[in-house]
Short mmCIF file of C-alpha atoms (C1' of nucleotides) in Angstrom, two decimals:
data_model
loop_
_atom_site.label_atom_id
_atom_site.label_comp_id
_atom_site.label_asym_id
_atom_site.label_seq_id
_atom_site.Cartn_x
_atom_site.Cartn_y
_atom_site.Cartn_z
CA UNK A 1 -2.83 -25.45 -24.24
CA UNK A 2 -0.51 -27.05 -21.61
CA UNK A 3 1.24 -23.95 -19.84
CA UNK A 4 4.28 -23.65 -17.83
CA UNK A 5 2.86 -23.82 -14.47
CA UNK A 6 3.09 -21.19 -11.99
CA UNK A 7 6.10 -19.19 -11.11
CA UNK A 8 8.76 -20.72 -13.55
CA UNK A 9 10.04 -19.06 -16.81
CA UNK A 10 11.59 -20.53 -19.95
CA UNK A 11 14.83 -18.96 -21.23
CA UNK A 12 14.34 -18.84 -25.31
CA UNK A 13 17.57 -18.73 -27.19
CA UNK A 14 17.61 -14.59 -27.18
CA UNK A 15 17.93 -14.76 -23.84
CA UNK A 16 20.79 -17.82 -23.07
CA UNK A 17 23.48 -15.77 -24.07
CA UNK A 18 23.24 -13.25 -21.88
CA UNK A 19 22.92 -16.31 -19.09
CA UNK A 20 25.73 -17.95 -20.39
CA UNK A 21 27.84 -14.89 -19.65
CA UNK A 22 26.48 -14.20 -16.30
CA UNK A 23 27.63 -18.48 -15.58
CA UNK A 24 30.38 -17.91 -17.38
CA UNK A 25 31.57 -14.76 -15.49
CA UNK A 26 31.09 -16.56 -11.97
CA UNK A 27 32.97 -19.49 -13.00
CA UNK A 28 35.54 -17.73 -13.77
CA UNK A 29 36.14 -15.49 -10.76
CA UNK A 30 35.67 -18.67 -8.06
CA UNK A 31 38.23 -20.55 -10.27
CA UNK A 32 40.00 -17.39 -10.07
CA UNK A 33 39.84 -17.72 -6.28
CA UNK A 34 40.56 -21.40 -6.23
CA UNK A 35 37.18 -22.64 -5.36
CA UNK A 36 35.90 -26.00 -7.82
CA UNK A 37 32.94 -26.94 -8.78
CA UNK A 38 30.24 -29.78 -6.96
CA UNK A 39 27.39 -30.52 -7.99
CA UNK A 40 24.98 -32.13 -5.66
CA UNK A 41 21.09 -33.36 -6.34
CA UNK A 42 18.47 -31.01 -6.34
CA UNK A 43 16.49 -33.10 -4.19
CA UNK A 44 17.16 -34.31 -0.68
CA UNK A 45 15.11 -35.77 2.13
CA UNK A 46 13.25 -33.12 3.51
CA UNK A 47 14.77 -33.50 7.31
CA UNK A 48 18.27 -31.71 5.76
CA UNK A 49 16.73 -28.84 5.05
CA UNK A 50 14.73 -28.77 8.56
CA UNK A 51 17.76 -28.84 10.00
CA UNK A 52 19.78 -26.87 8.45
CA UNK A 53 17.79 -24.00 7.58
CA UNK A 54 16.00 -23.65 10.53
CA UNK A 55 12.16 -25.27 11.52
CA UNK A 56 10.93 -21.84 12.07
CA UNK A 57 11.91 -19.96 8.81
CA UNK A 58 9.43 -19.12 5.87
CA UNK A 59 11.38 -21.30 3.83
CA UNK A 60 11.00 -24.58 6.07
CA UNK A 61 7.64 -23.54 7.32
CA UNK A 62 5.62 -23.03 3.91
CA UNK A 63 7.87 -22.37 1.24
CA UNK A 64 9.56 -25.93 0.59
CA UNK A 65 8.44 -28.52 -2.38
CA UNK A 66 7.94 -31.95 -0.09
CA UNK A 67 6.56 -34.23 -1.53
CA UNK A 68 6.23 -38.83 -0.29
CA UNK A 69 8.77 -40.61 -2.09
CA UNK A 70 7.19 -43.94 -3.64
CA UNK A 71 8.41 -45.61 -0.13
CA UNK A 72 6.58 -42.76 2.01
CA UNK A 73 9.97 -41.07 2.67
CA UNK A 74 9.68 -37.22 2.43
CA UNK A 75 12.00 -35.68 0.18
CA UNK A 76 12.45 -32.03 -0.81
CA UNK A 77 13.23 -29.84 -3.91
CA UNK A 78 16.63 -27.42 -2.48
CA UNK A 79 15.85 -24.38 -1.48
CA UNK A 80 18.94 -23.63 -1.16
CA UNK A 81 22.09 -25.01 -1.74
CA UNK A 82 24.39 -24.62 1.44
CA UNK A 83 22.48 -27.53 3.03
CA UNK A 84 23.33 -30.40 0.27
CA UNK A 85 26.95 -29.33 0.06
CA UNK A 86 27.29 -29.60 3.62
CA UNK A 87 25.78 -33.10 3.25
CA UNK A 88 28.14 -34.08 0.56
CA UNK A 89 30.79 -33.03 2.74
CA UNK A 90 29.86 -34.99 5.69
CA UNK A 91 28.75 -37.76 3.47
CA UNK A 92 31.85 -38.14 1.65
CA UNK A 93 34.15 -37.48 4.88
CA UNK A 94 35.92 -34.50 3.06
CA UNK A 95 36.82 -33.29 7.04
CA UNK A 96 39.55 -35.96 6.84
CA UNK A 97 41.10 -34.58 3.42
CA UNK A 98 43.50 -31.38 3.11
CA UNK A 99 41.97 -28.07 4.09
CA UNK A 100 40.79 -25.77 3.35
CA UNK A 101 37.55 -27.00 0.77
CA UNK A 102 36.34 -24.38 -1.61
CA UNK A 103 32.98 -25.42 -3.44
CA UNK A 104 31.13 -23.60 -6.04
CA UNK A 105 27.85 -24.32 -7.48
CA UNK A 106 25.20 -23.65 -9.82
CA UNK A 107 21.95 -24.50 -10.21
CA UNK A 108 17.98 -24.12 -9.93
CA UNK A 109 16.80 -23.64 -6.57
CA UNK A 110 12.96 -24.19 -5.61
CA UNK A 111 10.64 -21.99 -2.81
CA UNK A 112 6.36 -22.25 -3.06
CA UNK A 113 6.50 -17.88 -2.98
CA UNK A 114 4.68 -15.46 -5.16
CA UNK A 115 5.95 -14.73 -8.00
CA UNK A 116 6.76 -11.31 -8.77
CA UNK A 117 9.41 -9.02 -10.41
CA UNK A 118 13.33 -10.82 -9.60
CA UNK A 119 11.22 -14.32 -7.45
CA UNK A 120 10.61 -17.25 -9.27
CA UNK A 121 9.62 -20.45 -7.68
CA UNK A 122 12.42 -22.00 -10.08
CA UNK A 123 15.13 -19.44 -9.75
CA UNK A 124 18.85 -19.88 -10.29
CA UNK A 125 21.57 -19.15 -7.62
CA UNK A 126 25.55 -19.57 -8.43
CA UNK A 127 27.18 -20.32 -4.79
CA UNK A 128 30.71 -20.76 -2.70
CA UNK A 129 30.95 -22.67 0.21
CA UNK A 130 34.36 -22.66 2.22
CA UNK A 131 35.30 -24.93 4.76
CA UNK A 132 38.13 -25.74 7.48
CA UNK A 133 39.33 -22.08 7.92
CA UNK A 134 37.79 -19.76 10.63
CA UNK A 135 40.19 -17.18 9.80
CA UNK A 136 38.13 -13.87 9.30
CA UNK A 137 40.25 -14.03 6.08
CA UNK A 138 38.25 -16.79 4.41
CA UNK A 139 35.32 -14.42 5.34
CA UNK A 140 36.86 -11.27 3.46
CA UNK A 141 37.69 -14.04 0.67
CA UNK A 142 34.60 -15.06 -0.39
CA UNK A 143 33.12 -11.29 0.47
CA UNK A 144 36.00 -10.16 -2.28
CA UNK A 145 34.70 -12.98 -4.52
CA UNK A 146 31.15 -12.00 -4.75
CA UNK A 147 32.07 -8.12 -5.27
CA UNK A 148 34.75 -8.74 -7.56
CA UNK A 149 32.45 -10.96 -9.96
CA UNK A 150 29.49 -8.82 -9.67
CA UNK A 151 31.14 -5.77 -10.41
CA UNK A 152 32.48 -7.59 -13.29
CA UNK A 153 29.43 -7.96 -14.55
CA UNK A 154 28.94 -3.60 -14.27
CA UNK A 155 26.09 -3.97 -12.42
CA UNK A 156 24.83 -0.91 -11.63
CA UNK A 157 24.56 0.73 -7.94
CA UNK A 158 25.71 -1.85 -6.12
CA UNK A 159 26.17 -2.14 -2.18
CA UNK A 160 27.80 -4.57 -0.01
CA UNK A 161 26.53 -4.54 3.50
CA UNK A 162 27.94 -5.86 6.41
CA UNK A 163 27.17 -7.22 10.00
CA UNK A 164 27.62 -9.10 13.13
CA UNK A 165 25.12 -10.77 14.98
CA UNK A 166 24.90 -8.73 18.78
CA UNK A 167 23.69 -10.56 21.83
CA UNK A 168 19.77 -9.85 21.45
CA UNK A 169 18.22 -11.54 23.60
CA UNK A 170 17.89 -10.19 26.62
CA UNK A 171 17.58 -7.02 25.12
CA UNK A 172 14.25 -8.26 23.48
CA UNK A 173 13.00 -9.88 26.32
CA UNK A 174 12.93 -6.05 28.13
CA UNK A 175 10.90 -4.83 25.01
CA UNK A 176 8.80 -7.68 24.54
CA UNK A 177 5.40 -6.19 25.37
CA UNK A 178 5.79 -3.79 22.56
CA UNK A 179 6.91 -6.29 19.81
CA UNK A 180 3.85 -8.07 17.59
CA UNK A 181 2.64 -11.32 18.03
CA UNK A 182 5.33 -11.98 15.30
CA UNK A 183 8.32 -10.87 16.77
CA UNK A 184 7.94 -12.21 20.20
CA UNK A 185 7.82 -15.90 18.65
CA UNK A 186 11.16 -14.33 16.76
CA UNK A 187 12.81 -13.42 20.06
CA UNK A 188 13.60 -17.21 20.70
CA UNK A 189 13.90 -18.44 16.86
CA UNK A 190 16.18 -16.16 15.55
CA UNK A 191 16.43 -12.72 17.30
CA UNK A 192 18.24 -10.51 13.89
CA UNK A 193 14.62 -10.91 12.22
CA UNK A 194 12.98 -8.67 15.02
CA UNK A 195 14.97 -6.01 13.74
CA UNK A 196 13.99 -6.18 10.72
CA UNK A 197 10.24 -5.69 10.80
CA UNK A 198 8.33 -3.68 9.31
CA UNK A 199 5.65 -2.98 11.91
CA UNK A 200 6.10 0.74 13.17
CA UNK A 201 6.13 0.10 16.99
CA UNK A 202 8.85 -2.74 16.57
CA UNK A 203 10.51 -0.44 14.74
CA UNK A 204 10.48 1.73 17.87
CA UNK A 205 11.14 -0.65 20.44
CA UNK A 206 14.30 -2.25 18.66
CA UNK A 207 15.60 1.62 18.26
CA UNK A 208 17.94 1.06 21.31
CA UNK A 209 18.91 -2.33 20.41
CA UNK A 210 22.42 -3.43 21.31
CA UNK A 211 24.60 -1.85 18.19
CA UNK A 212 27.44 -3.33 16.86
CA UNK A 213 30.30 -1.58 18.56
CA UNK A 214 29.31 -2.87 22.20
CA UNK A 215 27.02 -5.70 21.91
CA UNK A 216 29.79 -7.84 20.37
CA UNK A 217 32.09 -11.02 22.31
CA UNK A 218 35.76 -10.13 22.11
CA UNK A 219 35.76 -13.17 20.12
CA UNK A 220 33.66 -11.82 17.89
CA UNK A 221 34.87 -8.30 18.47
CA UNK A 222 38.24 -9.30 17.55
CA UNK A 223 36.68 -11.32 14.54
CA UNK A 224 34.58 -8.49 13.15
CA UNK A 225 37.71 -5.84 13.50
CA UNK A 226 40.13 -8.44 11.22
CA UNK A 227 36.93 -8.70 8.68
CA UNK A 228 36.59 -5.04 7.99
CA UNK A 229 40.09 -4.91 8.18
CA UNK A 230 40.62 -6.80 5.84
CA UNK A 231 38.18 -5.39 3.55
CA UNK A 232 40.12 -2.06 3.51
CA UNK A 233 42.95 -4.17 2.51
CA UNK A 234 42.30 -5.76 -0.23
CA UNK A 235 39.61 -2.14 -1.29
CA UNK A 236 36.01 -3.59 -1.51
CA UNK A 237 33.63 -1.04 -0.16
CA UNK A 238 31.20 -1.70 1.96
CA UNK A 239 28.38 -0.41 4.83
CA UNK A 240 27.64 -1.51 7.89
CA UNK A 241 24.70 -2.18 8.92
CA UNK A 242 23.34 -3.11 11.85
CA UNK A 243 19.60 -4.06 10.79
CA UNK A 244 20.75 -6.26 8.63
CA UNK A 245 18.93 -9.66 9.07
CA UNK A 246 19.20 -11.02 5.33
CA UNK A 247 19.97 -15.19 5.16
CA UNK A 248 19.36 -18.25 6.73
CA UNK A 249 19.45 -19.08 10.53
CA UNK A 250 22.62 -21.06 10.49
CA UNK A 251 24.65 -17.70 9.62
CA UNK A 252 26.86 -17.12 12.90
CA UNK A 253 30.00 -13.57 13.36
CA UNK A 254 29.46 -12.76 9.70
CA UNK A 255 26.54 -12.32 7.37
CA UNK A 256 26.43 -9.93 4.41
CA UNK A 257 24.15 -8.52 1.63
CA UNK A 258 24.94 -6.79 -1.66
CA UNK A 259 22.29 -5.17 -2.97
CA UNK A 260 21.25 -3.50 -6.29
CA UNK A 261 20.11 -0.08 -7.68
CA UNK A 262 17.45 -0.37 -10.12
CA UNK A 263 16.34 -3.67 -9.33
CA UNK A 264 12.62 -3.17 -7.79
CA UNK A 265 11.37 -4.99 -4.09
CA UNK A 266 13.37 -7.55 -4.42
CA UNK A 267 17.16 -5.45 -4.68
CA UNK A 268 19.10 -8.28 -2.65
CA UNK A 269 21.38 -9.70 -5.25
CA UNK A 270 23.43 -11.85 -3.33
CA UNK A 271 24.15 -12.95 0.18
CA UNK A 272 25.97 -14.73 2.75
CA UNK A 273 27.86 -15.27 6.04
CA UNK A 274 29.68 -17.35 8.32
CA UNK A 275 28.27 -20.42 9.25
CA UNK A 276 30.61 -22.05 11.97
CA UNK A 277 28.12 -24.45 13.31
CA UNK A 278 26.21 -26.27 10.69
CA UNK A 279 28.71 -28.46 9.89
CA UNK A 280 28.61 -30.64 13.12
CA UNK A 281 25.01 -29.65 13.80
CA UNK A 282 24.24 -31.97 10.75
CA UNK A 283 26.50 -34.85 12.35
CA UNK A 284 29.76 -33.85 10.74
CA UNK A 285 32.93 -32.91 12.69
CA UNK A 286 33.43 -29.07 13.77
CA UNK A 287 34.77 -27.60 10.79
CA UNK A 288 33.95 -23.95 10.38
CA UNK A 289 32.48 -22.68 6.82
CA UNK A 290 31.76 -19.48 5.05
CA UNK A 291 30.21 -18.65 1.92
CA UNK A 292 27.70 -17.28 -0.27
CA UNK A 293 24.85 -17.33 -2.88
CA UNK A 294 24.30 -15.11 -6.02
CA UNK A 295 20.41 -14.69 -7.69
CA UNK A 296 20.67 -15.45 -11.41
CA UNK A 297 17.40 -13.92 -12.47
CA UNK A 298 18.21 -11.20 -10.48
CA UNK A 299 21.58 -10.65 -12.27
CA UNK A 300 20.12 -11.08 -15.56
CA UNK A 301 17.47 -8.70 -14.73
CA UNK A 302 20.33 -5.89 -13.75
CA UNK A 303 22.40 -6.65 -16.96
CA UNK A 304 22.80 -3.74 -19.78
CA UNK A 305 20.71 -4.45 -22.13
CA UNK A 306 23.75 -4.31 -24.96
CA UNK A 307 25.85 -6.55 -23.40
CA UNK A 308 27.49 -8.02 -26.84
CA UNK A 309 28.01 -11.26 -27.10
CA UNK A 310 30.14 -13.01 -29.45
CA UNK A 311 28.14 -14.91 -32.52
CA UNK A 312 30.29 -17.51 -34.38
CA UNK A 313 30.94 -17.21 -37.78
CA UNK A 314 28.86 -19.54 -39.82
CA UNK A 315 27.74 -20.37 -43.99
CA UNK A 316 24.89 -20.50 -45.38
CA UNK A 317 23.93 -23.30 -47.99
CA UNK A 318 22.38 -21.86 -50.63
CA UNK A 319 21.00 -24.46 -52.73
CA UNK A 320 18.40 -24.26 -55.91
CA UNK A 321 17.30 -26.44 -58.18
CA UNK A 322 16.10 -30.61 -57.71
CA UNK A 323 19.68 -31.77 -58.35
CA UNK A 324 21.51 -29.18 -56.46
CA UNK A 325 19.62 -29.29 -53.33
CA UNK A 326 20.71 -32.98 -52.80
CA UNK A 327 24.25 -32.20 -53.82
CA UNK A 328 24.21 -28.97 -51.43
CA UNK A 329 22.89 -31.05 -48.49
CA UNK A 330 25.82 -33.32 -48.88
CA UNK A 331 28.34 -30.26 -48.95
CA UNK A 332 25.90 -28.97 -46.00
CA UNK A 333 27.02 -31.71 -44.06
CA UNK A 334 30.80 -32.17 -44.92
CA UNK A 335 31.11 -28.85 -44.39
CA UNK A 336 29.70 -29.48 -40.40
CA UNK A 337 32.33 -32.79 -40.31
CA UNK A 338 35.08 -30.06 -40.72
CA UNK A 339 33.93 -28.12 -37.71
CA UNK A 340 32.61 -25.30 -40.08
CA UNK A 341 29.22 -23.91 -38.73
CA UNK A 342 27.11 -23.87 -41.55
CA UNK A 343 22.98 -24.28 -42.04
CA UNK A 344 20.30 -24.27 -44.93
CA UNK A 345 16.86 -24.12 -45.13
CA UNK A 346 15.37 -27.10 -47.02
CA UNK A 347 12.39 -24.97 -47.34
CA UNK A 348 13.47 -22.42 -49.90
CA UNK A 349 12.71 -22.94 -53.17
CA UNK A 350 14.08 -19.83 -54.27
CA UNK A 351 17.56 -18.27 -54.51
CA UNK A 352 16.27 -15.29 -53.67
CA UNK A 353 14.36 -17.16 -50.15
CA UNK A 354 17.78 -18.83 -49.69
CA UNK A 355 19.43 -15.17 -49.38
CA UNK A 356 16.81 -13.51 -47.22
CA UNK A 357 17.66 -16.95 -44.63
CA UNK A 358 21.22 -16.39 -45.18
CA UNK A 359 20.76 -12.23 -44.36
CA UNK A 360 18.66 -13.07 -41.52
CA UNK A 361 21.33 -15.58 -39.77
CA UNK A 362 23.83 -13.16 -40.31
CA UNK A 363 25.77 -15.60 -41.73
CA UNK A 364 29.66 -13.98 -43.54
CA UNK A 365 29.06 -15.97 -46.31
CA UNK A 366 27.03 -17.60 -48.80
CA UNK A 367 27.68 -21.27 -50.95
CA UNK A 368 25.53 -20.74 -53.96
CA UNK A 369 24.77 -23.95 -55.99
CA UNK A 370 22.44 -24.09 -58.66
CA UNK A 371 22.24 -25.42 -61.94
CA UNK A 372 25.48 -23.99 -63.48
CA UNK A 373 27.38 -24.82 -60.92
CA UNK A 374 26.22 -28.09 -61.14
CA UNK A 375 26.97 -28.50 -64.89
CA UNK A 376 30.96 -27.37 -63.89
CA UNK A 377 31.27 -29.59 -60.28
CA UNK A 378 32.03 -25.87 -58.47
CA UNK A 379 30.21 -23.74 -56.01
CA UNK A 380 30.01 -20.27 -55.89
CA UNK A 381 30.83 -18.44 -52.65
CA UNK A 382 29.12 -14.90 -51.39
CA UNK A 383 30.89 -12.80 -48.89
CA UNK A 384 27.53 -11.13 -47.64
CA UNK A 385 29.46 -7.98 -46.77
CA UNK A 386 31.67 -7.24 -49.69
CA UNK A 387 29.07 -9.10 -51.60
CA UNK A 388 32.19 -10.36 -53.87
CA UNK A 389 31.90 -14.21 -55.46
CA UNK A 390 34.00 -16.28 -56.42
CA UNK A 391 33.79 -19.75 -57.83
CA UNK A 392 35.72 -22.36 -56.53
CA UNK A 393 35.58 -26.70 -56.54
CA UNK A 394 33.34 -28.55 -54.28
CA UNK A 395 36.70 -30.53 -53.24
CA UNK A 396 38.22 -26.75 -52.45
CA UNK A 397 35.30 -25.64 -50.15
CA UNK A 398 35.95 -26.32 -46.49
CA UNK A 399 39.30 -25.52 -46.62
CA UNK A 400 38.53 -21.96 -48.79
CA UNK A 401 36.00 -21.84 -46.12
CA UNK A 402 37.80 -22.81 -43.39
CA UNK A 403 40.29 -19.87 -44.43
CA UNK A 404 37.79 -17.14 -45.37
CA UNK A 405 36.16 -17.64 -41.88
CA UNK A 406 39.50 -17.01 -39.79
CA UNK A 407 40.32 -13.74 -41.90
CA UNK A 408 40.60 -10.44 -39.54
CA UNK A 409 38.11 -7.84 -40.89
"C1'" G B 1 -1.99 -16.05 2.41
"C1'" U B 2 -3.53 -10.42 1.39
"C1'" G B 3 -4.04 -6.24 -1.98
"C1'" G B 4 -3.62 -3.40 -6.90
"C1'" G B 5 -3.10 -3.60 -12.33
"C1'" U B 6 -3.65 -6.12 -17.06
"C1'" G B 7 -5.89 -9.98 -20.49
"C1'" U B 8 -7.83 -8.37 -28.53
"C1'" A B 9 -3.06 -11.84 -34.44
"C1'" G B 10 3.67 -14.66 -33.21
"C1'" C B 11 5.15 -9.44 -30.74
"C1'" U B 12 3.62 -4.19 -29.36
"C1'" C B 13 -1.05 -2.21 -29.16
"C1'" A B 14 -5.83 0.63 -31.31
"C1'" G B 15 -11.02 -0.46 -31.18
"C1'" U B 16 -15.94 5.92 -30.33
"C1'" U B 17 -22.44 6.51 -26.01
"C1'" G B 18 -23.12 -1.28 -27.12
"C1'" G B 19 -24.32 -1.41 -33.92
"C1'" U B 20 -22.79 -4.61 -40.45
"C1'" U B 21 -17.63 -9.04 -42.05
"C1'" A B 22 -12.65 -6.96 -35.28
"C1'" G B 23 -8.02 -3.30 -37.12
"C1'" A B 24 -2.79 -1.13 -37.43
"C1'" G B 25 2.54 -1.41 -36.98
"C1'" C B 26 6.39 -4.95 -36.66
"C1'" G B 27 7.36 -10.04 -37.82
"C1'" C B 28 6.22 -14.30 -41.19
"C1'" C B 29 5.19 -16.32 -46.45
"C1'" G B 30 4.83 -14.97 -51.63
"C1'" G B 31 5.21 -11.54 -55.88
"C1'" A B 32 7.36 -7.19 -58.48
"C1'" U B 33 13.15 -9.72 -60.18
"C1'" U B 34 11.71 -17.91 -64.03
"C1'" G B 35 19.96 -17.07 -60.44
"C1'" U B 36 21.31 -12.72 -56.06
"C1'" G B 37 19.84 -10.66 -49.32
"C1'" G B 38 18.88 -5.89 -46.41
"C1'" A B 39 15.34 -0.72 -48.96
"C1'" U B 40 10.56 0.17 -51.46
"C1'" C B 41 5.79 -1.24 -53.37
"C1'" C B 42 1.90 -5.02 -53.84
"C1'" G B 43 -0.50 -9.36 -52.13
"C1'" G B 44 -1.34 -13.44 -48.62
"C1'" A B 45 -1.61 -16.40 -44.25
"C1'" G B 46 -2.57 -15.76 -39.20
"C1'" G B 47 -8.14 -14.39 -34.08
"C1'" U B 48 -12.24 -19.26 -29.02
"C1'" C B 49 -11.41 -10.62 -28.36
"C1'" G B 50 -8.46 -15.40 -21.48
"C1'" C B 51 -12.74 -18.76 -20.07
"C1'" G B 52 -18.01 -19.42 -18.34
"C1'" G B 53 -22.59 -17.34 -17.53
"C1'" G B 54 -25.94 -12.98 -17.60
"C1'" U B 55 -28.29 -8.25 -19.66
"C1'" U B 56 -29.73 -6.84 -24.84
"C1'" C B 57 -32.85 -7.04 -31.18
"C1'" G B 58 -27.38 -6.82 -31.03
"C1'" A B 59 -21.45 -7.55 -26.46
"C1'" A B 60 -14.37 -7.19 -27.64
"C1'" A B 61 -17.09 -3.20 -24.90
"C1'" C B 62 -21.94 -3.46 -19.67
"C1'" C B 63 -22.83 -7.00 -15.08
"C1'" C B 64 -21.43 -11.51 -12.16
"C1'" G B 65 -18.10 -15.41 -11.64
"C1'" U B 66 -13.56 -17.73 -12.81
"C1'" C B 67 -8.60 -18.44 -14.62
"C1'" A B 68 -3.97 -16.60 -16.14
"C1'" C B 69 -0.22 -13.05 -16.14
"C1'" U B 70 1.94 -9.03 -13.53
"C1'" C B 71 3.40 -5.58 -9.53
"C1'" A B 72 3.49 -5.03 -4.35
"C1'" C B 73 2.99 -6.76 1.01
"C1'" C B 74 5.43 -10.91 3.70
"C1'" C B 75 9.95 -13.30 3.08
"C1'" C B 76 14.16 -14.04 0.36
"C1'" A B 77 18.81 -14.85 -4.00
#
RNA sequence: GUGGGUGUAGCUCAGUUGGUUAGAGCGCCGGAUUGUGGAUCCGGAGGUCGCGGGUUCGAAACCCGUCACUCACCCCA
């Protein structure tokens, strides 16, 4: 048997509706925001993402799908998805157009990890990307954004954490001796991580790290004050943090976690930051950027089970008998030209098989067509919950239909 | 890359110190009702016991190997 291969999961019909709300949900709110929607190629040559996400993190360093295009070029399944919008950006010379940009996205993403509980290696991520405003209100924007649509979704235990990346540095370089192998090569590529390690006597030696409050520019002081500022403003909770090393390299001022009760290891639902830089490190003009990325499987994962979602209200074609199944499959089909959801199983032989299918779909109501229908030219409908018939013409049926279906009950 | 757990029907799982033809519930198909669904009863279909080797008169069970899934470390959404 040819399986899925490692680390990717089909979504069977149960399960699409519930997606389908998640998507539908995030839509929403960015349009609500005023951000549109790009959609960019999954794959891109493999020096983007390099540069952009940084040579030295797990992603770029083991994580990525590279393989030689037919011409030996190396190209790359996305990661992520900051890095190809940027491109398009640059690409397209949207710097020279109105600002600001607001970009949302959705779409697989692809690491090499191993799979466990909320990490795929094909996972789903809905994103916003802002550009042209360095206003520490585009930051609480897109912050409001992602709390506003995940609390939408009455997720449960949810926490938005918040922090500003300190001059590190030198600090580390004092404490060096005590850090593991790991963290001194850190020190250099990106500084936050060291905090964030798990190894006891790093732990230790980053205790007295620079905090927040007075390891900050006044730039950045002044930056951070407007961003919590405006937080209380507009009322989205959050923490600060000051371990908080979550996201990419390229995050600059800003980055920021929400994370999730109940969810297991992997609790980070979504995350982002300010990322003034990557826009001209990637040969585009200086145009500052902010933004964020959502999980989808982690979403889904958090989602009440009895989310309801809306099922149309279809017909069943109930038709027994040689002649009447051909005459049925016509009226199957006429009924579908009218816009009238309606199915059949061209297996039953049986009224009786034909009602069990019809019970099972959960269909409102029934066309029964057998041979004395035949014999008068009629049809006989079923409402399956009032399980009252009545008989009507086959020339009468999608409009009768038409009007049972849009009845209030 | 490193650990732990689990692999028996479509799904959830039993299966005794190793012993005849491997079971149940749910689901599926049919019948009871030759034209009326859900409930009930009856019947039926459906299995490489993950795979390979070994021990044994005999293996779903014990041993070795292997693969898959899963949880966790790491990292991340």
């Amino acid at each position: 048997m040819i399986k899925a291969i490692k680390g990717v999961k089909d979504l069977l019909p149960e399960e699409t509706p519930r997606w389908r709300l998640i998507e539908d949900t995030a839509k929403r709110w960015a349009r609500c925001y005023g951000f549109q929607e790009i959609r960019v190629p999954i794959f891109e040559t493999t020096t983007l993402f390099a540069r952009s996400i940084g040579a030295s993190t797990d992603i770029v360093e083991k994580e990525m799908y590279t393989f030689a295009d037919r011409d030996g070029t190396s190209l790359t399944l996305r990661p992520e998805g900051t890095a190809g919008t940027v491109r398009a950006f640059i690409e397209h010379n949207r710097a020279a157009d109105p600002r600001p940009q607001k970009y949302c996205y959705l779409g697989p993403m692809f690491r090499h990890e191993r799979p466990q509980a909320g990490r795929l290696r094909q996972f789903h991520q809905f994103g916003v990307e802002s550009f042209g405003v360095s206003d520490p209100r585009a930051d609480v924007e897109v912050m409001s954004l992602l709390w506003r649509l995940l609390s939408d979704l009455t997720l449960p235990g949810l926490t938005l954490e918040a922090r500003y990346k300190p001059v590190l540095v030198a600090f580390l370089k004092g404490v060096e001796t005590r850090l593991c192998g790991n963290c001194r090569r850190r020190i250099e590529t990106n500084p936050l991580r060291v905090l964030d390690c798990k190894v006891p006597d790093c732990r230790q030696a980053t205790d007295d790290a620079p905090r927040l409050t007075d390891s900050l520019s006044s730039a950045a002081r002044e930056h951070f004050d407007r961003v919590t500022a405006g937080l209380d403003a507009v009322g989205i909770p959050y923490r600060l943090n000051h371990r908080l090393v979550r996201g990419l390299d390229y995050y600059c001022l800003t980055a920021f976690e929400v994370t999730c009760s109940h969810l297991g290891a992997q609790n980070a639902v979504g995350a982002g930051g300010r990322y003034d830089g990557l826009v001209e490190q990637l040969g585009g003009a200086a145009v500052p950027a902010v933004g964020f990325a959502v999980g989808l499987e982690r979403i889904a994962l958090m989602l009440p089970q009895d989310v309801s979602i809306e099922t149309p209200r279809r017909v069943y074609v109930a038709a027994f008998g040689s002649e009447a199944a051909d005459i049925g499959f016509t009226l199957l089909d006429e009924l579908r030209r009218t816009g009238i959801p309606a199915d059949m199983d061209f297996r039953a032989a049986s009224l009786k098989a034909h009602l069990r299918q019809a019970d099972r779909l959960g269909v409102l109501y029934t066309v029964l067509l057998g041979d004395d229908e035949v014999a008068t030219g009629s049809v006989t409908i079923r409402n399956m919950q009032t399980k009252e018939q009545e008989n009507i013409q086959f020339s009468e049926l999608p409009s009768t239909l038409a009007a049972r279906l849009s009845e209030q009950y």
